[in-house]
Structures are given as C-alpha cells and as structure tokens.
XYZ file of C-alpha atoms in Angstrom:
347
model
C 101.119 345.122 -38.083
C 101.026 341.620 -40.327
C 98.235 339.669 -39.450
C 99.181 336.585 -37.929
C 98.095 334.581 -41.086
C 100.576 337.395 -43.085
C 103.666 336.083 -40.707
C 103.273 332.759 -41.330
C 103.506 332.835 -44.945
C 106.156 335.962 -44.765
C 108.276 333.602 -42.528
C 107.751 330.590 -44.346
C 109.051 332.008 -47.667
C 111.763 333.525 -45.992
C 112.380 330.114 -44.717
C 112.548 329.049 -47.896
C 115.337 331.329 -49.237
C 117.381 330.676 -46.420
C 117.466 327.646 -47.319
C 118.131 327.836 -50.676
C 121.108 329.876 -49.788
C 120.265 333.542 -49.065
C 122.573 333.649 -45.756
C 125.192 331.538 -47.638
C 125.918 332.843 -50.450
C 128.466 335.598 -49.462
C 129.668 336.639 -46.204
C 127.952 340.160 -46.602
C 124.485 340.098 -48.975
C 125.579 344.058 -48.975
C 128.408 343.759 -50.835
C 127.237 341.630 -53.560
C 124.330 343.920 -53.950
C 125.919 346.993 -53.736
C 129.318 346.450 -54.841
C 129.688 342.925 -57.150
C 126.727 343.157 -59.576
C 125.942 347.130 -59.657
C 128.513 348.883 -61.944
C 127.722 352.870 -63.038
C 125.118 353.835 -64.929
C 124.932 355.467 -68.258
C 123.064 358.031 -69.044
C 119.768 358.560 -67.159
C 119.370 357.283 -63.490
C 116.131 356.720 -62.262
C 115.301 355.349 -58.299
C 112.375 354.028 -56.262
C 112.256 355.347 -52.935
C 109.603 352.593 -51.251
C 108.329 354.187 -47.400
C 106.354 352.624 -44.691
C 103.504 354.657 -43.824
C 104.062 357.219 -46.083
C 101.660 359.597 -45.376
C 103.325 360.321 -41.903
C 104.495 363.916 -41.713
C 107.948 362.299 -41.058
C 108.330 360.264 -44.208
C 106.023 363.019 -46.109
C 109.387 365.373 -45.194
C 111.699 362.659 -46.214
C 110.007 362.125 -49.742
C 110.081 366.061 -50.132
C 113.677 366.123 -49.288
C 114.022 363.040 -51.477
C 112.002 364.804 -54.667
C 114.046 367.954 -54.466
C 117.265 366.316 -54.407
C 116.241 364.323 -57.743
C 114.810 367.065 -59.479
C 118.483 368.749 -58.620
C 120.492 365.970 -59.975
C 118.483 365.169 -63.038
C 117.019 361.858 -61.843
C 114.007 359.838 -62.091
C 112.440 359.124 -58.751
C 109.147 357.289 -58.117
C 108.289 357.089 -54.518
C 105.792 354.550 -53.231
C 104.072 354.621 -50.005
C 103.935 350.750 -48.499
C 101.870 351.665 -45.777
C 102.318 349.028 -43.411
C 102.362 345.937 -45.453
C 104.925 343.819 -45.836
C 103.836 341.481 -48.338
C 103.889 344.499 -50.505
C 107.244 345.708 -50.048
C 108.010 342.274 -51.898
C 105.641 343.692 -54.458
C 106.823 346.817 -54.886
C 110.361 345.938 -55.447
C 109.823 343.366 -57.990
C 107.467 345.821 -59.731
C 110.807 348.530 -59.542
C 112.922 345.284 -60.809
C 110.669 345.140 -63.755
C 110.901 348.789 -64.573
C 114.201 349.109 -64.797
C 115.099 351.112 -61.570
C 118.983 351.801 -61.617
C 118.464 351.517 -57.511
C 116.344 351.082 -54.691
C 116.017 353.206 -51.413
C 113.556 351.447 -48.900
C 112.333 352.014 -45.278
C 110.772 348.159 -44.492
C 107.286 348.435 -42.751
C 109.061 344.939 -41.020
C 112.365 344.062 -40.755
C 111.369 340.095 -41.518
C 111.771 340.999 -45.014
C 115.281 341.518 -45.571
C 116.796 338.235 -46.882
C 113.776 338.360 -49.442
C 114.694 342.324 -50.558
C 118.333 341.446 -50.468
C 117.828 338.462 -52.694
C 115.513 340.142 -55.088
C 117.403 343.147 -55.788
C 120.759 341.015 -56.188
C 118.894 338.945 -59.048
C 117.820 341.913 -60.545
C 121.462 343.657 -60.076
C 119.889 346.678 -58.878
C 121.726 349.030 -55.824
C 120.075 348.373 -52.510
C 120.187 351.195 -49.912
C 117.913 351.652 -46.673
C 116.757 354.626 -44.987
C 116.015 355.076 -40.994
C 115.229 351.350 -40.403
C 117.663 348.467 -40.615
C 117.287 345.346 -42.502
C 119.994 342.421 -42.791
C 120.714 340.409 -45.112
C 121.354 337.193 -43.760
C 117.733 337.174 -41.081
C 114.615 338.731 -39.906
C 115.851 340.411 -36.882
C 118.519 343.444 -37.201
C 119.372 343.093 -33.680
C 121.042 339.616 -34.173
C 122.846 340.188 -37.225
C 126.464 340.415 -37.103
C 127.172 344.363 -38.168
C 129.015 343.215 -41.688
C 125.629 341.782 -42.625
C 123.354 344.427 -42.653
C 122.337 346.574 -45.360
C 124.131 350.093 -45.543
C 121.401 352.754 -44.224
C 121.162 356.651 -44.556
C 119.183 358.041 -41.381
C 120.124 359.293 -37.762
C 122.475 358.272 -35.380
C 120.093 356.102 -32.579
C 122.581 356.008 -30.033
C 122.967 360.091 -30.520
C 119.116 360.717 -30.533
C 118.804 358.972 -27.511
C 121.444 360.137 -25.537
C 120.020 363.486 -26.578
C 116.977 362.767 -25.133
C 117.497 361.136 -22.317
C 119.508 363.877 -21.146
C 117.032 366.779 -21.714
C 114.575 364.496 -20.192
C 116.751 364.883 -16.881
C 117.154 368.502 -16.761
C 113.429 368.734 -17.452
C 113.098 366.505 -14.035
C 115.235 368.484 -12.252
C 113.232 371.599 -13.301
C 109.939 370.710 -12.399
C 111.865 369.129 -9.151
C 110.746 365.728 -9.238
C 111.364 363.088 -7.121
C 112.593 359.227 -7.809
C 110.108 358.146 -5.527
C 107.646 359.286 -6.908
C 108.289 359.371 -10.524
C 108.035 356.793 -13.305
C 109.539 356.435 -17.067
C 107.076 355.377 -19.798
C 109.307 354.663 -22.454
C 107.253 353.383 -25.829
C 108.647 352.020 -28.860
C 107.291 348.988 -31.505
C 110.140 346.427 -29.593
C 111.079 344.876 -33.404
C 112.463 347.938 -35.043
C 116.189 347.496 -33.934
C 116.754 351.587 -34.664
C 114.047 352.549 -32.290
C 115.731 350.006 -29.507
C 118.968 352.203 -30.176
C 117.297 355.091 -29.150
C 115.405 353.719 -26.066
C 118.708 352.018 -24.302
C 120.632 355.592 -24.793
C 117.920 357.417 -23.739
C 117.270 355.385 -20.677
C 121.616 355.192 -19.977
C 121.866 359.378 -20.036
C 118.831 359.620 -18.051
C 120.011 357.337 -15.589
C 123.170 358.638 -15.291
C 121.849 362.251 -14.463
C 118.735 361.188 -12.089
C 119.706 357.389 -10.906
C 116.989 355.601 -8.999
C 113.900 356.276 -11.302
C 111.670 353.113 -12.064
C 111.162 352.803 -15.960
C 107.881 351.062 -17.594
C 108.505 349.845 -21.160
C 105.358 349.849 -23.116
C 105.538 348.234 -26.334
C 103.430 349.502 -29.064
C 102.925 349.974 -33.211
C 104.351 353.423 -33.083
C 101.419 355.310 -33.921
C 99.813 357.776 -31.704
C 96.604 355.998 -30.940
C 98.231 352.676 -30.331
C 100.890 354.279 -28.436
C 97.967 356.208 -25.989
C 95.801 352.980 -25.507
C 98.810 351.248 -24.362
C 100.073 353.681 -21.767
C 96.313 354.746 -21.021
C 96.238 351.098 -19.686
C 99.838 351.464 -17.561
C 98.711 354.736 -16.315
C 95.747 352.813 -14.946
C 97.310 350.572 -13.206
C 99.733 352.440 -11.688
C 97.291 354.951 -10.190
C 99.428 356.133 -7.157
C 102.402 357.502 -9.531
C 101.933 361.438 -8.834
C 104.822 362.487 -11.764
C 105.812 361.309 -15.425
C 108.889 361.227 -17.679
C 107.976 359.883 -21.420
C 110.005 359.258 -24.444
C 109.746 357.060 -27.219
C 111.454 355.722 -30.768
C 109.206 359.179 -32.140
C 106.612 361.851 -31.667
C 103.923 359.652 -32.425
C 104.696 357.329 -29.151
C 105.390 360.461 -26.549
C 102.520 361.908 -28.124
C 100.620 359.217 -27.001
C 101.790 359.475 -23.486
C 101.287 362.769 -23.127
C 97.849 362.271 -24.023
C 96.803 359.129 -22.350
C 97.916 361.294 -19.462
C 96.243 364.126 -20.135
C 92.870 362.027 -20.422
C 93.684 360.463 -17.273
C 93.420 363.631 -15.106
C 97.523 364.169 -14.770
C 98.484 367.973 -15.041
C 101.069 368.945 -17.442
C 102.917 370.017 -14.655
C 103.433 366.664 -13.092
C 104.867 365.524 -17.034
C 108.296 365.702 -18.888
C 107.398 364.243 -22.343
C 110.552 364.320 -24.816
C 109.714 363.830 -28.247
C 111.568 362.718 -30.920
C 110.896 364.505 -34.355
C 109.189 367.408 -32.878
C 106.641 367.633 -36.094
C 103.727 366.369 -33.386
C 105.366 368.009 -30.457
C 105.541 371.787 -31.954
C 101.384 371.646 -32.369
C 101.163 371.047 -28.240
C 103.268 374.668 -28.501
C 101.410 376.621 -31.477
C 99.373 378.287 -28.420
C 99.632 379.584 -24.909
C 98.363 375.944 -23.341
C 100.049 374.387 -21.049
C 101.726 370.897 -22.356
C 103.218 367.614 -20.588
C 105.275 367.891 -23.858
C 108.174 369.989 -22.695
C 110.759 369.287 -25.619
C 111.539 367.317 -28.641
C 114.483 366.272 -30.608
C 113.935 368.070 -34.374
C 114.703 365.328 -36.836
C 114.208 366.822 -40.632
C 113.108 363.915 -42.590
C 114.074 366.131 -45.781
C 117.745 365.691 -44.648
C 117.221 362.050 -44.689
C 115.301 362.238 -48.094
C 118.023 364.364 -49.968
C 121.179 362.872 -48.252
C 119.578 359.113 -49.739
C 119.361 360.326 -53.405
C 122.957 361.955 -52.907
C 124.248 358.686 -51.677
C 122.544 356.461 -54.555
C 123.559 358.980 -57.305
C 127.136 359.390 -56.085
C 127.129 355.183 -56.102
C 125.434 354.854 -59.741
C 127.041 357.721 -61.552
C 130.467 357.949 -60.218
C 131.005 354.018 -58.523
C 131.698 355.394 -55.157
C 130.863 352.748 -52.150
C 127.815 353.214 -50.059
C 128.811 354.137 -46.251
C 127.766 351.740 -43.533
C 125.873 354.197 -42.525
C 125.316 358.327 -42.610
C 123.701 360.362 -40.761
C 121.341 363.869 -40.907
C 121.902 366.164 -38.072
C 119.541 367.039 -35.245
C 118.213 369.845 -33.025
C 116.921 369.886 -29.663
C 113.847 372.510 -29.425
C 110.953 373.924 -26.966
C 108.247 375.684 -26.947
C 110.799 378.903 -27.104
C 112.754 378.323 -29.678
C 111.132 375.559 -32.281
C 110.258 378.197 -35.035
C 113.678 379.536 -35.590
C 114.896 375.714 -35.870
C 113.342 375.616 -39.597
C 111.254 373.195 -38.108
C 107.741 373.238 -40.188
C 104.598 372.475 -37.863
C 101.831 371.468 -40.308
C-alpha cells in the first residue's frame, strides 16, 4: 500500500494529465495505444513484462509461463518485479520506453496509475497490454470507467471464478450440514482492485442462490496472507458467538488468512468451508493427513496467464492483429483428493 504522502503526489500528477488532456484526447486511450501509433515490428521483438509483487508464487508462475513462451517465439523479454510501488511502475515503464521495448505487459500494484501508463506508453508508441488487473485509461478507478475505456487485459474470467466458488462453497455447507443461523461469510479482498470485486459479487450471488439466508462479513484487506489474518482475526473476535465459517476471497493469500485467523482462534476445521482461489497456498494445508478449514480451491495457473500474454503481444507486433478486450486462461476446481493430478505444482 502507497503511503499516504505517495497518494497525494500519485494523484496530484495524475491530476495534472487529466488536465492536460489524458481523458480527452480520444474516446478510447486503448485504441490509440494499441491500434493508431503501434504498427508491426521488424525483425526482433523484445517485451517488458512489469508484475506487482513478483515474488508471489502466483506471478512467479505467470513470469515462468511468460519466459517459456518468449524463449518459444524468439523474443526478448525482461520481466521486472514492482513489488508494491506505484511510483515505480511510472519508473519502470519509462525506463522500458527508453530501451526500446516493442511492448509492454503490466499487472499495476494500483490501479490510480492508469491515465499516467496510458499516456506514457502512447508518447513512446509502444503496445500497452495488462494482465489479471484492470487499469483505464481515462481514471484511477476501473470500476467507474465506461468498458470502451479500459485497457485490453489477458487473465481470468472474475465473474467465472467467482461463480465457481461460490458454488463449491455451498455444497461444502451443505456437507458439513451447516446452518444459516448459525453461520457467517468472511469474504476478503483489497476493495480497489476492480477484478477481485468481480470475483467477490459472483461468489457471494451463487452462494446465495444455493444456501439463501447466510449473513456475509466483508473484510477489506492488502491481499496478503498476514494482512488478510489480522483483519479477520479481529472480526472473528468480535463475533465470538458464530459456531461455523464459510471464507473466500479475490485469492489464496486472503482465505488463507481466514483459515488461519480461525485456526488461532480455537475454531475446528470442521466448523470451516474455506474456498481458495489459486490453490498454490491451499494444496500445502493438503500435502499431509491434517485436518484443514481449507476444503477446496479454484486452480488458477499463472503460467497460462504468462504464455497466453506473450502470444497476444507477439501475434499484435509481428502480424498487426488487434488485442482482444479481454482473454482468458482456464481454471480447475480441486481438493485435497484430486489437486495433484490437476498439474497443479505445490512449492
């Protein structure tokens, strides 16, 4: 997270090229990036794949995926880990600019730096494509930008995942035979990432649909594991009383959380249903004979996401074909029964 200091000066100088005409400009900031000023390139193609927190098994799997894919096609590809700093995102893709990058692939640590990305890779005519998160071109905020507007993105269908989990997330209810009464949802997710808000409303519509009358408690958090459990350690807390649990989250990292902050508090994995969503922290809670509050977890192969980004970007520099909207990798529900014939890797 920016420090508060950090979003001032982020928003002010995004501010500033609003004003100057970012959100102006064209009716779509994608299409003059990725259609107007990019034309084919000759001869060797090289791309910058800039991650947030790159050293998160997730993303680690995505820049694998990403790495094979280049080495396949004969490309170039540097790929930078931004951690979680914003201020060097704008860094990093000047620094690309200046390099000569035929295109840029980006997941934003914050979404508040769109208009600035868009901007910069249009003045440096360079192919702009995101990965898993949104960004748009015209604001900060993904969630209020009109759909033409936002930058075309390789990744996973939210409203899919979601649906996906909230459903398995009611059979696992019905199977430990749960009650409404006395059952609540934690359902954790950073509340800015507009992807991660896809996959909390469908997850909360199918589960509601198959077990109505269950109380939900959103928890907003950073996404990480520890920031997810000391938020839901804290709701747990104060909702003492609560004898059973349903958890999901935007990824592992938050229903891993939750199943610990549970765990810590004394609540037996038979009184939880956590759902992940990755399953790269949910198949360790299965690697022995333990019983788990994690009970199952969508796969999502960050390599697919990797290798489908360079295809995209290639097919876009070498042969002029348009980016999608979007395009999505293709998931897998698994358990503790069946997670090691998925292909799923547990590291």
């Amino acid at each position: 997270m920016l420090s508060t200091p950090h979003r001032r000066t982020l928003a002010a100088s995004i501010g500033l090229l609003l004003t100057l005409g970012v959100s102006t400009a064209c009716s779509s900031g994608k299409e003059e990036v990725t259609e107007d000023t990019v034309g084919k390139v000759d001869g060797k193609i090289s791309i910058t794949y800039l991650q947030k927190q790159g050293d998160q098994e997730y993303f680690v799997g995505e820049a694998a995926g990403a790495k094979a894919k280049a080495e396949e096609l004969g490309i170039d590809l540097k790929v930078v880990n931004l951690g979680n700093d914003a201020n060097k995102t704008i860094s990093e893709v000047q620094s690309a600019i200046a390099q000569k990058t035929s295109g840029l692939v980006i997941v934003v640590p914050d979404p508040a730096v769109g208009p600035q990305i868009v901007q910069t890779a249009k003045d440096g005519k360079v192919a702009l494509l995101t990965s898993d998160d949104q960004i748009c071109t015209t604001g900060p905020n993904p969630a209020e930008c009109d759909a033409k507007d936002l930058v075309p993105r390789i990744g996973f269908s939210g409203e899919q995942m979601g649906t996906e989990v909230g459903k398995r997330a009611a059979e696992e209810f019905k199977k430990a035979g749960f009650s409404a009464a006395d059952t609540r949802v934690l359902s954790a997710w950073k509340q800015d990432v507009t992807v991660c808000g896809d996959r909390i409303n469908a997850a909360k519509k199918a589960f509601d649909a198959a077990v109505p009358g269950v109380k939900t408690i959103d928890v907003p958090t950073d996404n990480t594991p520890t920031g997810a459990q000391d938020k839901i350690a804290a709701t747990v807390t104060a909702n003492a009383k609560v004898k059973n649990w349903v958890v999901w989250g935007c990824n592992d990292e938050n229903v891993m959380g939750g199943v610990t902050a549970l765990q810590n508090a004394g609540i037996k994995p038979a009184n939880v249903v956590g759902v992940g969503l990755g399953a790269y922290l949910a198949c360790k809670e299965w690697q022995t004979d333990k019983p788990s509050g994690m009970k199952a977890a969508l796969f999502i192969n960050g390599k697919d996401v990797g290798a489908l980004a360079v295809q995209t970007m290639y097919d876009k520099l070498k042969n002029g074909k348009d980016f999608p909207q979007e395009a999505f990798a293709p998931t897998t529900m698994v358990d503790r029964t069946g997670w090691k014939s998925s292909g799923l890797t547990c590291n």
